[in-house]
mmCIF file of C-alpha atoms and ligand atoms in Angstrom:
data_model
loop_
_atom_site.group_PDB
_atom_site.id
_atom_site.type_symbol
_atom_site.label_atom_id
_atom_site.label_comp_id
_atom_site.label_asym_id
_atom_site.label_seq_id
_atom_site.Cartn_x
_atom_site.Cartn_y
_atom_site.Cartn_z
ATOM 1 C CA UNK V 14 2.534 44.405 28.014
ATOM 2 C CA UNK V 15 -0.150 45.215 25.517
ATOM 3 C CA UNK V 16 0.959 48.570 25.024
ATOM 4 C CA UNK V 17 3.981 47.087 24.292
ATOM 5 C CA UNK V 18 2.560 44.513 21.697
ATOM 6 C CA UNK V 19 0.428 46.808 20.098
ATOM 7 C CA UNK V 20 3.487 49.379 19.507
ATOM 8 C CA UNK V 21 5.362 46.206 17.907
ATOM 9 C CA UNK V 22 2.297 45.345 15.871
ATOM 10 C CA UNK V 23 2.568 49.466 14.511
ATOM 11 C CA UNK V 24 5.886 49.222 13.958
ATOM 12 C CA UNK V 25 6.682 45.791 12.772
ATOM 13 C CA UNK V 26 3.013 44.783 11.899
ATOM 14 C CA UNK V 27 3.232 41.001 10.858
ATOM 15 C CA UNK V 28 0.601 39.353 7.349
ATOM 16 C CA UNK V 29 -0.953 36.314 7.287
ATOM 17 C CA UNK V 30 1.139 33.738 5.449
ATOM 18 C CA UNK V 31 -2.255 32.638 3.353
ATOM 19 C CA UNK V 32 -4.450 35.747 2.171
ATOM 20 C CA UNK V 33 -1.685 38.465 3.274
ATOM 21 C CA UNK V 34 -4.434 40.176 5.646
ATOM 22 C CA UNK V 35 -2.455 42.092 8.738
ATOM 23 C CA UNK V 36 -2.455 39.836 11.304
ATOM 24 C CA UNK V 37 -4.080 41.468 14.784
ATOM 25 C CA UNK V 38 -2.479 40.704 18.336
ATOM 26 C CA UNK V 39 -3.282 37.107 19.229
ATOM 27 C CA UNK V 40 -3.194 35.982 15.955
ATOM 28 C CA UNK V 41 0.543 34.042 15.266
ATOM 29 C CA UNK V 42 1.273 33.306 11.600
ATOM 30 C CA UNK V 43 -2.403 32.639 10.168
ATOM 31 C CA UNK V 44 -5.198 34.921 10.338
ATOM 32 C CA UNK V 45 -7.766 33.273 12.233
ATOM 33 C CA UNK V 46 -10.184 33.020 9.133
ATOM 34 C CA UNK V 47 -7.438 30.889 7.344
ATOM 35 C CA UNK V 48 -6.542 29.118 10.182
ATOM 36 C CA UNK V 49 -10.576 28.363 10.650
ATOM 37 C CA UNK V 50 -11.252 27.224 6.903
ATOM 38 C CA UNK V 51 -7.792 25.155 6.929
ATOM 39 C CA UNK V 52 -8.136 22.008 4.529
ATOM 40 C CA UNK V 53 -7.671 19.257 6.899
ATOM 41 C CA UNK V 54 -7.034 16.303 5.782
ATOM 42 C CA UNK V 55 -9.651 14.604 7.947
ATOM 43 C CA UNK V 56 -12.422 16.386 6.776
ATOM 44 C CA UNK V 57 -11.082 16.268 2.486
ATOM 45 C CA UNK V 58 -13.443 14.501 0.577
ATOM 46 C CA UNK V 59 -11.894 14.458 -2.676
ATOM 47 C CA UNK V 60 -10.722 11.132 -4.139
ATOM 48 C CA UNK V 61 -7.513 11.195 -2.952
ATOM 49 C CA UNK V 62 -5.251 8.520 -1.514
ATOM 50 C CA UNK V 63 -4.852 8.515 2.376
ATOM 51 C CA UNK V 64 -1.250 8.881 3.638
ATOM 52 C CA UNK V 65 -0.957 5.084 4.607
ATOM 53 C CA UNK V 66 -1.711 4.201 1.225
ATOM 54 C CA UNK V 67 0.327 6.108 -0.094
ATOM 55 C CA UNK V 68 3.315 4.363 2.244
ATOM 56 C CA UNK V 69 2.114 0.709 1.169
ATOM 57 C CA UNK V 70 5.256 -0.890 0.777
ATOM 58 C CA UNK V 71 6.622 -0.457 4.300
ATOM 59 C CA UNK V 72 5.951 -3.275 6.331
ATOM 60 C CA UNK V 73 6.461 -1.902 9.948
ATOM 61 C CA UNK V 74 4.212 1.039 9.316
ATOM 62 C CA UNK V 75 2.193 1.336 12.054
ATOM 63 C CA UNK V 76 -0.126 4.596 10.957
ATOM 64 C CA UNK V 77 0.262 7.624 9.133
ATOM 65 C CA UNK V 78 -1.224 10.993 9.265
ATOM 66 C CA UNK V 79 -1.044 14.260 7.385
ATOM 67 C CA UNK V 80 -2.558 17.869 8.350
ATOM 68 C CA UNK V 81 -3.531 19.930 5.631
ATOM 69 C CA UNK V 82 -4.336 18.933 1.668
ATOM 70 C CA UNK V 83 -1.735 20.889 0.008
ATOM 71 C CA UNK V 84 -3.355 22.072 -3.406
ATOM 72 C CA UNK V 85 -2.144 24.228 -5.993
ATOM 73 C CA UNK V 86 -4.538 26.129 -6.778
ATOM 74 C CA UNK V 87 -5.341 26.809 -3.090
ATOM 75 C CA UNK V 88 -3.278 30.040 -1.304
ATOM 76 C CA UNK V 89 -2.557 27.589 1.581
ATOM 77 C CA UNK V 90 0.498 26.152 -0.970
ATOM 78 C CA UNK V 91 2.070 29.614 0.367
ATOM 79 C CA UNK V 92 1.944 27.971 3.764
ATOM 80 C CA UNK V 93 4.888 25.475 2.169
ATOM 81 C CA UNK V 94 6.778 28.350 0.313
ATOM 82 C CA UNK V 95 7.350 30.445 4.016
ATOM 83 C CA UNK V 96 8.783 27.153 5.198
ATOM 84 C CA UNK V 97 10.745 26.175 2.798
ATOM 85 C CA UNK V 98 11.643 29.593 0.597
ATOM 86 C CA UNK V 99 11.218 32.383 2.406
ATOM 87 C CA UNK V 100 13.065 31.658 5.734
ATOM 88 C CA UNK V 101 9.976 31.517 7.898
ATOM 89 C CA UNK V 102 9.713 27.571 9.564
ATOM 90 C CA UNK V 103 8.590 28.733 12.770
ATOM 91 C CA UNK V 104 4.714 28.667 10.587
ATOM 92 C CA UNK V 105 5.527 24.696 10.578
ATOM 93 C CA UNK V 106 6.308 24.038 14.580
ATOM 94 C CA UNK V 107 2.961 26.213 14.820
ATOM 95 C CA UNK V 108 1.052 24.377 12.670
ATOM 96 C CA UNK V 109 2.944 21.378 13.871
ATOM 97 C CA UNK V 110 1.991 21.545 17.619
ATOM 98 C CA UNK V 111 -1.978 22.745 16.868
ATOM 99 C CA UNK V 112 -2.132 19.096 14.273
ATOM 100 C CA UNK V 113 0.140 17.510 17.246
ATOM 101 C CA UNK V 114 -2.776 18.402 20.030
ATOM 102 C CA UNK V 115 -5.390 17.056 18.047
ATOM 103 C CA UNK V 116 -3.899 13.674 17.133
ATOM 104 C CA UNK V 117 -2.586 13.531 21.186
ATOM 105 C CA UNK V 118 -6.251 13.225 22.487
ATOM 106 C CA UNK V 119 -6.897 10.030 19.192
ATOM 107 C CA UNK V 120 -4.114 8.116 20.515
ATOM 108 C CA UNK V 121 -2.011 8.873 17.525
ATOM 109 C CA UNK V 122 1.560 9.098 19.116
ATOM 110 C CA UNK V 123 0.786 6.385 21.465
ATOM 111 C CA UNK V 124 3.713 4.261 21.742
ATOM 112 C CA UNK V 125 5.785 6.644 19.697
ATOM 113 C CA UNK V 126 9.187 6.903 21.150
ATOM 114 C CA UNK V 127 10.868 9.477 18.831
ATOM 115 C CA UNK V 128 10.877 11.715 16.292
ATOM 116 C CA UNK V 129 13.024 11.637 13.389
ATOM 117 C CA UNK V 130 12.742 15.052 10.614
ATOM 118 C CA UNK V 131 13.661 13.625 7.479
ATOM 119 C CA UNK V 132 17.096 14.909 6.788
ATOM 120 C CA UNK V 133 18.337 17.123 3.737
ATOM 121 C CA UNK V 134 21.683 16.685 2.134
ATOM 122 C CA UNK V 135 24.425 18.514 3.847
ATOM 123 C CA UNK V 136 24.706 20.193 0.291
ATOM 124 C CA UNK V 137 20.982 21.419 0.982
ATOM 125 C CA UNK V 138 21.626 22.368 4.651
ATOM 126 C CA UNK V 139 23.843 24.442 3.894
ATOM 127 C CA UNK V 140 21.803 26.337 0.949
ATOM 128 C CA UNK V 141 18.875 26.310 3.218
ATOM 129 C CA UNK V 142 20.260 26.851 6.943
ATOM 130 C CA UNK V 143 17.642 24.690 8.446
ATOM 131 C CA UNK V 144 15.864 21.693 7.722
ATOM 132 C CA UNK V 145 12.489 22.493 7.816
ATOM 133 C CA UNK V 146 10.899 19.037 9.146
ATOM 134 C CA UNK V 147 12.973 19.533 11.826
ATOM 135 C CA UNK V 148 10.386 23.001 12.875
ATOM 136 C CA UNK V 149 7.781 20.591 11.926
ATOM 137 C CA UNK V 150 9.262 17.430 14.830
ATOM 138 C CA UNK V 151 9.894 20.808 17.252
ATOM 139 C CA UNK V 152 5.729 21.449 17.196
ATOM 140 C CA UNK V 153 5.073 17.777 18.106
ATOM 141 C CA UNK V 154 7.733 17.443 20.914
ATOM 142 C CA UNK V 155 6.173 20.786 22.499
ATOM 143 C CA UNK V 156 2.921 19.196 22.831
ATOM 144 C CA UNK V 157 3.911 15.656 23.301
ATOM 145 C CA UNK V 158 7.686 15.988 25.074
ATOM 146 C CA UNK V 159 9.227 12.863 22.371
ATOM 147 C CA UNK V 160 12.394 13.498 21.402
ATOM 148 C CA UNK V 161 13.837 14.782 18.347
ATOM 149 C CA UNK V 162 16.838 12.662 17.184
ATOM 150 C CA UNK V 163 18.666 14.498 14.107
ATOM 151 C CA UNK V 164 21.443 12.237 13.180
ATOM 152 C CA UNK V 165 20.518 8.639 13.443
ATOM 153 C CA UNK V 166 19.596 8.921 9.541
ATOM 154 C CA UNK V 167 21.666 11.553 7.119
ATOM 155 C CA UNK V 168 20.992 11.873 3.587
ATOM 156 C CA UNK V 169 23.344 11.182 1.254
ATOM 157 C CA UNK V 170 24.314 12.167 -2.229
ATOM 158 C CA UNK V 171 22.394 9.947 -4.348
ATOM 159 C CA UNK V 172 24.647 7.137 -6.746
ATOM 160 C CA UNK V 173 27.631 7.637 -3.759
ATOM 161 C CA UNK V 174 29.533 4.498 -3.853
ATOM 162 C CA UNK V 175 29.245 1.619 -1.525
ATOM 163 C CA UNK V 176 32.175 2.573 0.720
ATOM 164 C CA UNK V 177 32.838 1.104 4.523
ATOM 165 C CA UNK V 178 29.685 -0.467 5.037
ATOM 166 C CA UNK V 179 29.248 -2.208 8.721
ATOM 167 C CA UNK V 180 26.827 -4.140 10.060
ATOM 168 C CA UNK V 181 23.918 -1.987 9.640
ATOM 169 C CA UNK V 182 25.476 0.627 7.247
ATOM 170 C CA UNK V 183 23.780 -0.653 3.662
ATOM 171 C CA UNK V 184 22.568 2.382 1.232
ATOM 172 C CA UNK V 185 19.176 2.421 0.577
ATOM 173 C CA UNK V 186 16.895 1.407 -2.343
ATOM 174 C CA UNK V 187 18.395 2.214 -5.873
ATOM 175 C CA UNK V 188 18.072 5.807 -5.364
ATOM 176 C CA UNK V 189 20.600 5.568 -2.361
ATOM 177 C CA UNK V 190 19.551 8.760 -0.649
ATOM 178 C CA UNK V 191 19.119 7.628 2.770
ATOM 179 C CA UNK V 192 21.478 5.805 5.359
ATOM 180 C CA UNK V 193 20.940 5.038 8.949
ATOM 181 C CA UNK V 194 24.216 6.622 10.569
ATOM 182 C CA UNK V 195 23.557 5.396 14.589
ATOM 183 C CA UNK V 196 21.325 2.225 14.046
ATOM 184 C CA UNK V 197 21.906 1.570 18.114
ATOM 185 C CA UNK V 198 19.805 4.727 18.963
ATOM 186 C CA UNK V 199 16.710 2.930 16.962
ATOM 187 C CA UNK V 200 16.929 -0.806 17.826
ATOM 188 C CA UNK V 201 13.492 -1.460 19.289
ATOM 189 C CA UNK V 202 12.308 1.462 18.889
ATOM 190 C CA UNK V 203 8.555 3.256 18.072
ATOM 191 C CA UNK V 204 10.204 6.214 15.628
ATOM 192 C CA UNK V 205 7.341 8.491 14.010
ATOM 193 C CA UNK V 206 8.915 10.106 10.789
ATOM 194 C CA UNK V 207 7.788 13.974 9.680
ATOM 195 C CA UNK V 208 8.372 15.673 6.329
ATOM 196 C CA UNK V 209 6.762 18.463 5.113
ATOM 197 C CA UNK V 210 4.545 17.079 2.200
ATOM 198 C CA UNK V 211 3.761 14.086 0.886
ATOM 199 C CA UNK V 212 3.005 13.960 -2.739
ATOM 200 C CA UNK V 213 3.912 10.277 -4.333
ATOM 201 C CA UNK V 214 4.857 8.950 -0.687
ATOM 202 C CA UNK V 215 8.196 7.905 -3.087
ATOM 203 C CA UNK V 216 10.548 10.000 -0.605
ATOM 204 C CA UNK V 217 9.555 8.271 2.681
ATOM 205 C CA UNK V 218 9.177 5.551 1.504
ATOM 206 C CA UNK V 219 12.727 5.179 0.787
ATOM 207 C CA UNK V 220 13.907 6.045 3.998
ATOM 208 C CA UNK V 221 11.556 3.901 6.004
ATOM 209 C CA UNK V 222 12.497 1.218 3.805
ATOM 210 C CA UNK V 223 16.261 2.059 4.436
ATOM 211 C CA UNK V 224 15.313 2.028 8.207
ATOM 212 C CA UNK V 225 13.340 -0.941 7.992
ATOM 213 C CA UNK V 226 15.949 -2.865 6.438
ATOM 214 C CA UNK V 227 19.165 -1.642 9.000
ATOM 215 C CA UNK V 228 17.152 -2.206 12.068
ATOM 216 C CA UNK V 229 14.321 -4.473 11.550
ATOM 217 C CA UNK V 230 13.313 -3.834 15.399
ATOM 218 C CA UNK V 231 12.064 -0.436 14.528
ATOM 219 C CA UNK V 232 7.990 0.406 14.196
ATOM 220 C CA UNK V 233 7.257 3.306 12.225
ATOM 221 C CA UNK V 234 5.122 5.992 11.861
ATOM 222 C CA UNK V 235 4.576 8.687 9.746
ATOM 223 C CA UNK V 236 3.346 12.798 9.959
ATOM 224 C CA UNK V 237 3.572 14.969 7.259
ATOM 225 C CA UNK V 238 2.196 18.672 7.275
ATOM 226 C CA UNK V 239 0.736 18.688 4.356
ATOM 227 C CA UNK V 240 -0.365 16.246 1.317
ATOM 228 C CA UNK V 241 -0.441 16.903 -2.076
ATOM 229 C CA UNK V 242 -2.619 16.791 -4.690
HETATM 230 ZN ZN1 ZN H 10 -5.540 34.808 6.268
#
């Protein structure tokens, strides 16, 4: 078997997504210096706003937690541009599940119930191929077995027209990007929210106040990968 890995490493070898240093067998995706020196969150002590503050206006917010300080001048940004750009998200469920174990043992998904990526536009999808918070929800549900649900909120086209609306189906704020699609799947429900970064907290908080509002049973919590500076 290592024979075999180390003729794949020769003939495929595979670069660290952060400093671009050849990545040796046992190393996945980071190089283990980069993966070492990561900018957690929890240890940041810049003056920046924590992830719950950030989220204020929800209600039902329960807690909120990011992994890594995503800064621009920093090469850990590139981290962001393999998920999104480049067509790599497996980085994110591996990043994903290490935040995922850590949070496990402080009681952080306690409760939780499932996990719901926030969704592109189908437009988006389509451009894309993947959504990439849904690599980030796949880490967490390896290490804590909560399950993904995709389609209970969709993302609409923003401005779309108030058209059919039931019970539960109101748009969201004014921006009108979110909808809750199967409010029965999240009546009563602990649902723990992941994007990829946070930078205003403008984009969830529109869709947790969109869920909020449809099916005021729900508690919410959020994880993003990264947060912004
Ligand atoms: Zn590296």
């Amino acid at each position: 078997m290592n024979i075999l890995k180390s003729l794949t490493e020769m003939l495929l070898p595979r670069y660290c997504k952060v400093c671009g240093r050849r990545l040796t067998i046992g190393e996945e995706h980071l190089c283990i210096t980069c993966l070492l020196s990561m900018p957690l969150f929890k240890n940041y002590k810049g003056g920046m706003n924590r992830p719950e503050e950030l989220l204020i206006s929800s209600h039902t917010l329960v807690r909120a937690e990011s992994m890594l300080v995503y800064d621009k001048e920093s090469n850990y940004r590139k981290i962001l541009y393999h998920l999104k750009y480049y067509g790599h998200p497996d980085v994110a469920t591996y990043l994903s599940a290490i935040a995922a174990s850590r949070l496990k043992n402080d009681g952080f998904f306690d409760g939780v119930d499932l996990i719901i990526p926030v969704p592109l536009s189908r437009k988006k999808f389509r451009k894309r191929g993947y959504n990439q918070c849904s690599y980030i929800a796949k880490g967490i549900n390896k290490i804590t077995g909560i399950e993904i649900v995709e389609n209970a909120v969709v993302r609409t086209v923003a401005n779309t027209q108030q058209a059919g609306k039931g019970k539960y189906q109101r748009w969201g704020n004014a921006d009108g990007i979110f909808m809750v699609a199967k409010p029965e799947m999240l009546e009563n429900r602990h649902l723990l929210v992941v994007d990829d970064v946070m930078t205003t907290g403008s984009t969830l908080s529109s869709i947790l106040e969109i869920i909020e509002k449809t099916v005021p049973s729900v508690k919410l919590s959020v994880f993003t990968l990264a947060l912004a500076q």
